[in-house]
GROMACS .gro file of C-alpha atoms in nm:
model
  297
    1UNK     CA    1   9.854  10.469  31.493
    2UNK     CA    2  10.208  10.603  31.479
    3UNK     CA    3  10.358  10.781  31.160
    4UNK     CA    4  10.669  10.636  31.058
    5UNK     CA    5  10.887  10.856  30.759
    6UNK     CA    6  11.089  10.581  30.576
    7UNK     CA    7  11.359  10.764  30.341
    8UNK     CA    8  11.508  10.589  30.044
    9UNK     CA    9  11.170  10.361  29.988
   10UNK     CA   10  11.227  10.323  29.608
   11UNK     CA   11  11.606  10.173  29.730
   12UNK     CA   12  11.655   9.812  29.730
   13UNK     CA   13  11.597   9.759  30.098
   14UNK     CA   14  11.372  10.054  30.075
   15UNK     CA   15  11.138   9.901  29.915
   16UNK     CA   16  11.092   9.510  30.087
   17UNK     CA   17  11.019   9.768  30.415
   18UNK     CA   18  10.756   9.973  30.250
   19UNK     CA   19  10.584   9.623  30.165
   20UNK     CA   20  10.650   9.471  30.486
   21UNK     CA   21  10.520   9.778  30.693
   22UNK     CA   22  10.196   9.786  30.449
   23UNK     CA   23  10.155   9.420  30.525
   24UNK     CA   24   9.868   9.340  30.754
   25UNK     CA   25  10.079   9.258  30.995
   26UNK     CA   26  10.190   9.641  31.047
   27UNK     CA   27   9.946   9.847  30.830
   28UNK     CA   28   9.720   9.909  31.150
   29UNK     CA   29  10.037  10.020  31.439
   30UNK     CA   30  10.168  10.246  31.106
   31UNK     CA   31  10.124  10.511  30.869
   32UNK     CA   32  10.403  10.509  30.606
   33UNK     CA   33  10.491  10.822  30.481
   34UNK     CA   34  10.814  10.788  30.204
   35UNK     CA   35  11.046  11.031  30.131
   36UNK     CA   36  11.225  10.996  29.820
   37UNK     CA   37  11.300  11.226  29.497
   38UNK     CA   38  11.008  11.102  29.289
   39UNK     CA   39  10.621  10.963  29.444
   40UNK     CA   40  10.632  10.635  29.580
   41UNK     CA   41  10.331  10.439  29.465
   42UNK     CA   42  10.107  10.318  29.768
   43UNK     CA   43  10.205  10.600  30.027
   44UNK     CA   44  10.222  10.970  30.073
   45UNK     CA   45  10.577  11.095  29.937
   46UNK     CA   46  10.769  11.408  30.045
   47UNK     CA   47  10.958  11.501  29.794
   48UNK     CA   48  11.328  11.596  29.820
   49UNK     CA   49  11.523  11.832  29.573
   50UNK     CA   50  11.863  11.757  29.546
   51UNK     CA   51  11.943  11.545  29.879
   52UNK     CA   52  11.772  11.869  30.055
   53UNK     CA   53  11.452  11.853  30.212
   54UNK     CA   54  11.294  12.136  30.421
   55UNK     CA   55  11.024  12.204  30.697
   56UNK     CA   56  10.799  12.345  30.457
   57UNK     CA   57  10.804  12.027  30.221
   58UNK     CA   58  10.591  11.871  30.534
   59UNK     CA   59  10.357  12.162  30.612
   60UNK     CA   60  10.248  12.173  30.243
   61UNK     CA   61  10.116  11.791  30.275
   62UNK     CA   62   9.960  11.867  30.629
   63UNK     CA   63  10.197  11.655  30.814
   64UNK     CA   64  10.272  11.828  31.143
   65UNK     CA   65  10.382  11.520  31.324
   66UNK     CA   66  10.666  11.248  31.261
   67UNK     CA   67  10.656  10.940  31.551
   68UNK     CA   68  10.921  10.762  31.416
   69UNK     CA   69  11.224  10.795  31.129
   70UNK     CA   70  11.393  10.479  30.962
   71UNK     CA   71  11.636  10.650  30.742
   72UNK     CA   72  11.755  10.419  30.496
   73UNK     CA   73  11.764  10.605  30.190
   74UNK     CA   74  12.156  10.699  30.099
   75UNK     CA   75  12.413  10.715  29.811
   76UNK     CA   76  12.479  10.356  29.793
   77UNK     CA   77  12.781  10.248  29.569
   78UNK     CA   78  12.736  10.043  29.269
   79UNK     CA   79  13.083   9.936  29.254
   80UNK     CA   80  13.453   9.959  29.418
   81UNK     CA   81  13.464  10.259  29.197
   82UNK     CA   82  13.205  10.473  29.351
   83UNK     CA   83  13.332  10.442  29.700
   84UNK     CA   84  13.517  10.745  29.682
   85UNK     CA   85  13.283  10.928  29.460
   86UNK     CA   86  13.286  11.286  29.633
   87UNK     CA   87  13.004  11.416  29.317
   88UNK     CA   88  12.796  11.179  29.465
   89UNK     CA   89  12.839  11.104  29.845
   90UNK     CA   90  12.589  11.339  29.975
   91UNK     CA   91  12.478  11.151  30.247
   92UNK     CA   92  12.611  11.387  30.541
   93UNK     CA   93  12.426  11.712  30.357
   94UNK     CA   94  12.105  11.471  30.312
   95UNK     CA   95  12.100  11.381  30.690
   96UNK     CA   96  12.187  11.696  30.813
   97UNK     CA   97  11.897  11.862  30.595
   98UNK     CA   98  11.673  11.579  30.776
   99UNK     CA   99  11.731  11.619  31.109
  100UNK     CA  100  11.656  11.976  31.064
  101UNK     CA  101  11.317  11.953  30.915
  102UNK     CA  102  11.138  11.683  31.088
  103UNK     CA  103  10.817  11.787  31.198
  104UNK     CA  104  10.677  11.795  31.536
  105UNK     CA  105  10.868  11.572  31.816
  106UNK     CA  106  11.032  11.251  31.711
  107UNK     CA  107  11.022  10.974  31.924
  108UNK     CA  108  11.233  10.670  31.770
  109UNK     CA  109  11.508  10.730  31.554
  110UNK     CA  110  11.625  10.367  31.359
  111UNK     CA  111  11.900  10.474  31.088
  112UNK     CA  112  12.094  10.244  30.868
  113UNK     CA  113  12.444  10.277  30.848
  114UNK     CA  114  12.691  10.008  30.670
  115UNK     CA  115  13.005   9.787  30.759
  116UNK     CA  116  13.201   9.992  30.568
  117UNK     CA  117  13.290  10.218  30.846
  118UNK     CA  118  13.525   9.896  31.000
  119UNK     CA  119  13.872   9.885  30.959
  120UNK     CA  120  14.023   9.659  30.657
  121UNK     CA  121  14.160   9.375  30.887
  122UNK     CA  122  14.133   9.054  30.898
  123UNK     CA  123  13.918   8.793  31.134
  124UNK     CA  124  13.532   8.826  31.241
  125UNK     CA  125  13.402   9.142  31.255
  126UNK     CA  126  13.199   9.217  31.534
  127UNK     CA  127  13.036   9.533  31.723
  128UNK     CA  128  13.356   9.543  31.873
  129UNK     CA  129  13.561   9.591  31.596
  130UNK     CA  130  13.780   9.900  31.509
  131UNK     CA  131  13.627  10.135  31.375
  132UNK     CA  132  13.802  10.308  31.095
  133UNK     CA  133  13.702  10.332  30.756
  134UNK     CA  134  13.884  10.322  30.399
  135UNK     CA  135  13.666  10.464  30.218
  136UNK     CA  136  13.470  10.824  30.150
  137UNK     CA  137  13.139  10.641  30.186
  138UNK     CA  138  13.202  10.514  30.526
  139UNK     CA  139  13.344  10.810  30.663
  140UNK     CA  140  13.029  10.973  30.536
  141UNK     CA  141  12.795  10.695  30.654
  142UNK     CA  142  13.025  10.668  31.038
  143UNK     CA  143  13.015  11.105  31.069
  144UNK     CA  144  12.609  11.061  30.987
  145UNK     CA  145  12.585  10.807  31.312
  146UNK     CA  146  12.791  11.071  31.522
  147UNK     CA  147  12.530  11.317  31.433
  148UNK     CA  148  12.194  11.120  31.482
  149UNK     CA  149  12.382  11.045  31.796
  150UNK     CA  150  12.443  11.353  31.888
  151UNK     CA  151  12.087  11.501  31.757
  152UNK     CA  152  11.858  11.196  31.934
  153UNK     CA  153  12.054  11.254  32.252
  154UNK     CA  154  11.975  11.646  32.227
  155UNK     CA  155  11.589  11.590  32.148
  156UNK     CA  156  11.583  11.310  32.406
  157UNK     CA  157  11.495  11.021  32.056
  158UNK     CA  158  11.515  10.666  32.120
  159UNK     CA  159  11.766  10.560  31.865
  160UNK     CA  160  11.925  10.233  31.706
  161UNK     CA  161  12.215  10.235  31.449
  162UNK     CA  162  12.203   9.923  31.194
  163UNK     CA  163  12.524   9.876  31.068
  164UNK     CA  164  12.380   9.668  30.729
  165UNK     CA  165  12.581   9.394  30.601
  166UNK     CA  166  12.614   9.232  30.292
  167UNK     CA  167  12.263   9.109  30.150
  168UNK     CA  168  12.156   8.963  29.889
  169UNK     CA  169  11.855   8.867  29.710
  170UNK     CA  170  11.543   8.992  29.428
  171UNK     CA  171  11.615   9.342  29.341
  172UNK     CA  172  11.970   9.401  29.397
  173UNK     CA  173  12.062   9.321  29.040
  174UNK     CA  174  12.187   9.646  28.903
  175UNK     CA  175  12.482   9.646  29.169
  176UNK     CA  176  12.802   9.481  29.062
  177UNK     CA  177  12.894   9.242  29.348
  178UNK     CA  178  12.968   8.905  29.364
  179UNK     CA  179  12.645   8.720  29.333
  180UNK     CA  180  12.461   8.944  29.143
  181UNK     CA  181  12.692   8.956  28.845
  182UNK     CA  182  12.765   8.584  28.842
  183UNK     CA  183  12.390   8.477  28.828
  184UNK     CA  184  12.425   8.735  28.549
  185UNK     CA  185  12.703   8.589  28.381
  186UNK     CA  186  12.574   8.213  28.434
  187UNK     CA  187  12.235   8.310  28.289
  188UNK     CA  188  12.402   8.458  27.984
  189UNK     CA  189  12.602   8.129  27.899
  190UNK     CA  190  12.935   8.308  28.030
  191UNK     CA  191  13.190   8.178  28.247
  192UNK     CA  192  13.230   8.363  28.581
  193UNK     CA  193  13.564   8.437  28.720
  194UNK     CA  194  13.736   8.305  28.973
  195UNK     CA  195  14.014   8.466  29.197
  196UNK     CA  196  14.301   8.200  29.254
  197UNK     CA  197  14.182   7.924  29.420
  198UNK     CA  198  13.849   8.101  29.512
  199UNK     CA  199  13.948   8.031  29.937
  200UNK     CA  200  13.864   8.366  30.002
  201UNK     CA  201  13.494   8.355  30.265
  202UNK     CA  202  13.228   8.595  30.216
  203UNK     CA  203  12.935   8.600  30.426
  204UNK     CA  204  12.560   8.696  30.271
  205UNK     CA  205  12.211   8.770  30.466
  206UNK     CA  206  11.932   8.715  30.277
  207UNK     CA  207  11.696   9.024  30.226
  208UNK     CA  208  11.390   8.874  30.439
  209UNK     CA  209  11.625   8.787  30.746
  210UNK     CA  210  11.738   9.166  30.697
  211UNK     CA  211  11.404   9.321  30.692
  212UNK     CA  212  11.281   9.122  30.946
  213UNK     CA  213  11.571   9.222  31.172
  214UNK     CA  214  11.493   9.598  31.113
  215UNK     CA  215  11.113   9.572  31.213
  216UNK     CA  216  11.253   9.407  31.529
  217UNK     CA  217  11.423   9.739  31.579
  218UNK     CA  218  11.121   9.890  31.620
  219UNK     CA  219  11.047   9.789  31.926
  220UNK     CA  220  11.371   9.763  32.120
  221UNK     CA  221  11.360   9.909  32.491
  222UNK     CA  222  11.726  10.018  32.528
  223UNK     CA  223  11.842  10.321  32.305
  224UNK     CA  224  12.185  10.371  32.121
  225UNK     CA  225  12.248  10.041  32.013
  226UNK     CA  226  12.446   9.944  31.771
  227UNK     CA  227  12.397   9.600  31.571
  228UNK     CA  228  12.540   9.453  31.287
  229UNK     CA  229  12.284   9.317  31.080
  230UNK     CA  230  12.435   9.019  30.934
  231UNK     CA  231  12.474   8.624  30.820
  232UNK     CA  232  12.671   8.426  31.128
  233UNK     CA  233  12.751   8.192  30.824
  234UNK     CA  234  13.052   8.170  30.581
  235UNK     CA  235  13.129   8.036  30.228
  236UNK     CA  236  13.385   8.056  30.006
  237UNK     CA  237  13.330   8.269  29.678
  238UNK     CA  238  13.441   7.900  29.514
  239UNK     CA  239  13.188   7.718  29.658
  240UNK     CA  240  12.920   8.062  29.601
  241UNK     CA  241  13.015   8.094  29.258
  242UNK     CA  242  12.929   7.660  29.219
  243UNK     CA  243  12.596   7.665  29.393
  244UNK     CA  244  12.474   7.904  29.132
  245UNK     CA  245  12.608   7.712  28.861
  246UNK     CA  246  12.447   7.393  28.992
  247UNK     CA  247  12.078   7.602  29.071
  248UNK     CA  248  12.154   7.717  28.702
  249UNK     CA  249  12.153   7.397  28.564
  250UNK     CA  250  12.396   7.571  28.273
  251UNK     CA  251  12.658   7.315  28.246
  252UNK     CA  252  12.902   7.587  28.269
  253UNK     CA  253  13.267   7.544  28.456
  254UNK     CA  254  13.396   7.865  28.623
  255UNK     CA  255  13.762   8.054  28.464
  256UNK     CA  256  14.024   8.053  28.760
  257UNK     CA  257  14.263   8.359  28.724
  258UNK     CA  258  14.562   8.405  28.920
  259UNK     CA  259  14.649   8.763  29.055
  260UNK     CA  260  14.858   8.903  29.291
  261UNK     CA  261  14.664   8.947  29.601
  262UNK     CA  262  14.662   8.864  29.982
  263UNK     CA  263  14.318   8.663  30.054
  264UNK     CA  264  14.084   8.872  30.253
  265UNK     CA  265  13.806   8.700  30.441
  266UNK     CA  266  13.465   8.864  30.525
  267UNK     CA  267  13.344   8.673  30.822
  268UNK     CA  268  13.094   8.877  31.096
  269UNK     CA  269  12.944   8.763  31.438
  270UNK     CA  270  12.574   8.767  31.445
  271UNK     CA  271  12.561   8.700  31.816
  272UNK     CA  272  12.398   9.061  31.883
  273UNK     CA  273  12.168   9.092  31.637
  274UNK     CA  274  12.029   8.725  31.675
  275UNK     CA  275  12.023   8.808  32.080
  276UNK     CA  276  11.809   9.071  32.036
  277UNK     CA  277  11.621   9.157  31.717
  278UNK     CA  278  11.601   8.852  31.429
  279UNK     CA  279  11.753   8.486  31.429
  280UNK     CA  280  11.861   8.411  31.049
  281UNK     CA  281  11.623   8.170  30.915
  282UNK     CA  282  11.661   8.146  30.535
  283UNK     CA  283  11.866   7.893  30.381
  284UNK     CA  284  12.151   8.064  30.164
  285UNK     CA  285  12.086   7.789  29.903
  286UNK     CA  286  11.724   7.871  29.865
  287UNK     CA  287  11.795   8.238  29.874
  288UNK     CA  288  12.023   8.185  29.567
  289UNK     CA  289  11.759   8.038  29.395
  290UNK     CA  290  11.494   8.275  29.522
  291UNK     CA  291  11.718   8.539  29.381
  292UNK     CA  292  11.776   8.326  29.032
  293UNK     CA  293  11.443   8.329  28.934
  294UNK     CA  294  11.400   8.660  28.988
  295UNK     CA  295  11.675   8.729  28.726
  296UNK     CA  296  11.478   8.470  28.496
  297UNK     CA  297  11.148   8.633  28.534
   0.00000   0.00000   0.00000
C-alpha cells in the first residue's frame, strides 16, 4: 500500500479527493495522510503552522516515508479582489516549506496549479497557450510549477502539473463566482444580473469529472505533463444564468445592465486531458441541479 500526503483536504476539491481516495475503490492501493492547519476527520493530519511545515512535524507522527504528494491545498481567491492579495498569497513560502520536509524518497509528485497563469487573450485556451499571468496569484501558482519542476527533476519524482479550470458544483458556495452567487440570488427571490446582452461564453467542469481526472493522474507513465483539467463545452453566462432560473422553478426574470466593457470569452480545449486521463461525462444541466440542491439542503 502506498502513502499518499494530500495537502489542502479540508479545501473544496480537497475534500471530494479525500472521499474518493477512502472509497473502496482506492482505500486498499492508499493510505491518506492530510495535511492541513487543523485535523482532518477520517485520516492522520500533519499539522502546518502558518503555511510552514517542517521535517520534524512527520517524525513526531512516525511517518518516515511519503510515496506520493498531490498538493492541492493553496490560497485560493474568493473574489477578483483577492487576486492580488500579497497578505495572503503564500503559496510559494508553503511549497517551498514542502518540498523541503517530505520524508523519505518521493516517488510521484501530482500538484495542482490553475489557469490563471495564461495570458488575458482571447480564443480557446489550450496547453499551448501563452503563458503569462495578470495576476499575483498566478505568478505565485506558475513560479510554484517551476520549482516542483525543478525539485522532481533533482530527486528523479515522477511529476504531473494540473492546471485546474473552472469547476463547479456542492461545496463551492462561499466563493463569489458566477454560478455560485446566482443560485444564491435565485434561491433568495432576487434577480441576478446580467452583463449586456449576457454573449459573453464561460466554460464549467463539474467537480466529479475533475476528481476523476486527478485520480487518472495517478497512474500516468510519462512525467512532466502538463494538462488542463477542463469542460470542452461552452455556454453563455445568458443562457447559465436561465438554466438556473428554470431548475429553480422561481419565476424570476434576470436584470440586464449595460457597462462599458469588451466581451471576453472563456473557452478551453479538453483534447489532452480527455486523451489521456478523464472523458467529461456529467451533464452541465444536471450538475446545476446537483449543485442547487445542495444550496437547498
Amino acid at each position: 500500500m502506498q502513502r499518499i500526503l494530500l495537502t489542502g483536504a479540508s479545501g473544496f476539491i480537497g475534500k471530494y479527493l479525500l472521499k474518493a481516495l477512502q472509497s473502496p475503490s482506492y482505500n486498499n492501493l492508499y493510505e491518506v495522510i492530510a495535511l492541513a492547519s487543523e485535523p482532518v476527520d477520517g485520516c492522520t493530519t500533519v499539522l502546518r503552522k502558518n503555511f510552514q511545515i517542517h521535517k520534524e512535524d512527520f517524525r513526531s507522527l512516525g511517518i518516515h516515508q511519503i510515496d506520493i504528494v498531490i498538493h492541492a491545498g493553496a490560497y485560493t481567491p474568493k473574489d477578483k479582489m483577492g487576486m492580488n492579495d500579497l497578505a495572503n498569497n503564500n503559496n510559494v513560502y508553503s511549497t517551498d516549506s514542502l518540498l523541503n520536509a517530505l520524508p523519505g524518497k518521493v516517488k510521484q509528485f501530482i500538484y495542482l496549479s490553475t489557469l490563471d497563469v495564461y495570458a488575458n487573450a482571447d480564443g480557446i485556451i489550450s496547453e499551448d497557450s501563452q503563458v503569462l499571468p495578470a495576476s499575483l496569484y498566478g505568478m505565485s501558482k506558475l513560479y510554484c510549477e517551476f520549482m516542483i519542476d525543478s525539485w522532481c527533476k533533482q530527486q528523479s519524482v515522477k511529476y504531473q502539473v494540473l492546471r485546474i479550470g473552472h469547476i463547479y458544483g456542492p461545496g463551492e458556495e462561499r466563493y463569489k463566482k458566477l454560478i455560485p452567487v446566482t443560485i444564491s440570488k435565485v434561491l433568495n427571490k432576487e434577480r441576478p444580473e446580467i452583463l449586456n446582452d449576457g454573449i459573453e461564453k464561460r466554460s464549467f467542469l463539474n467537480i466529479h469529472d475533475c476528481i476523476q481526472a486527478i485520480l487518472a493522474s495517478l497512474v500516468l507513465e510519462d512525467s512532466g505533463n502538463v494538462i488542463n483539467i477542463v469542460s470542452g463545452k461552452s455556454y453563455t453566462v445568458k443562457e447559465i444564468i436561465s438554466m438556473i432560473l428554470e431548475i429553480s422553478g422561481k419565476g424570476i426574470e434576470p436584470v440586464y445592465k449595460t457597462i462599458t466593457a469588451t466581451p471576453r470569452h472563456l473557452v478551453f480545449d479538453s483534447t489532452k486531458m480527455e486523451s489521456l486521463l478523464h472523458r467529461e461525462a456529467v451533464d452541465f444541466r444536471l450538475g446545476l441541479e446537483e449543485e442547487i440542491k445542495g444550496f437547498r439542503s
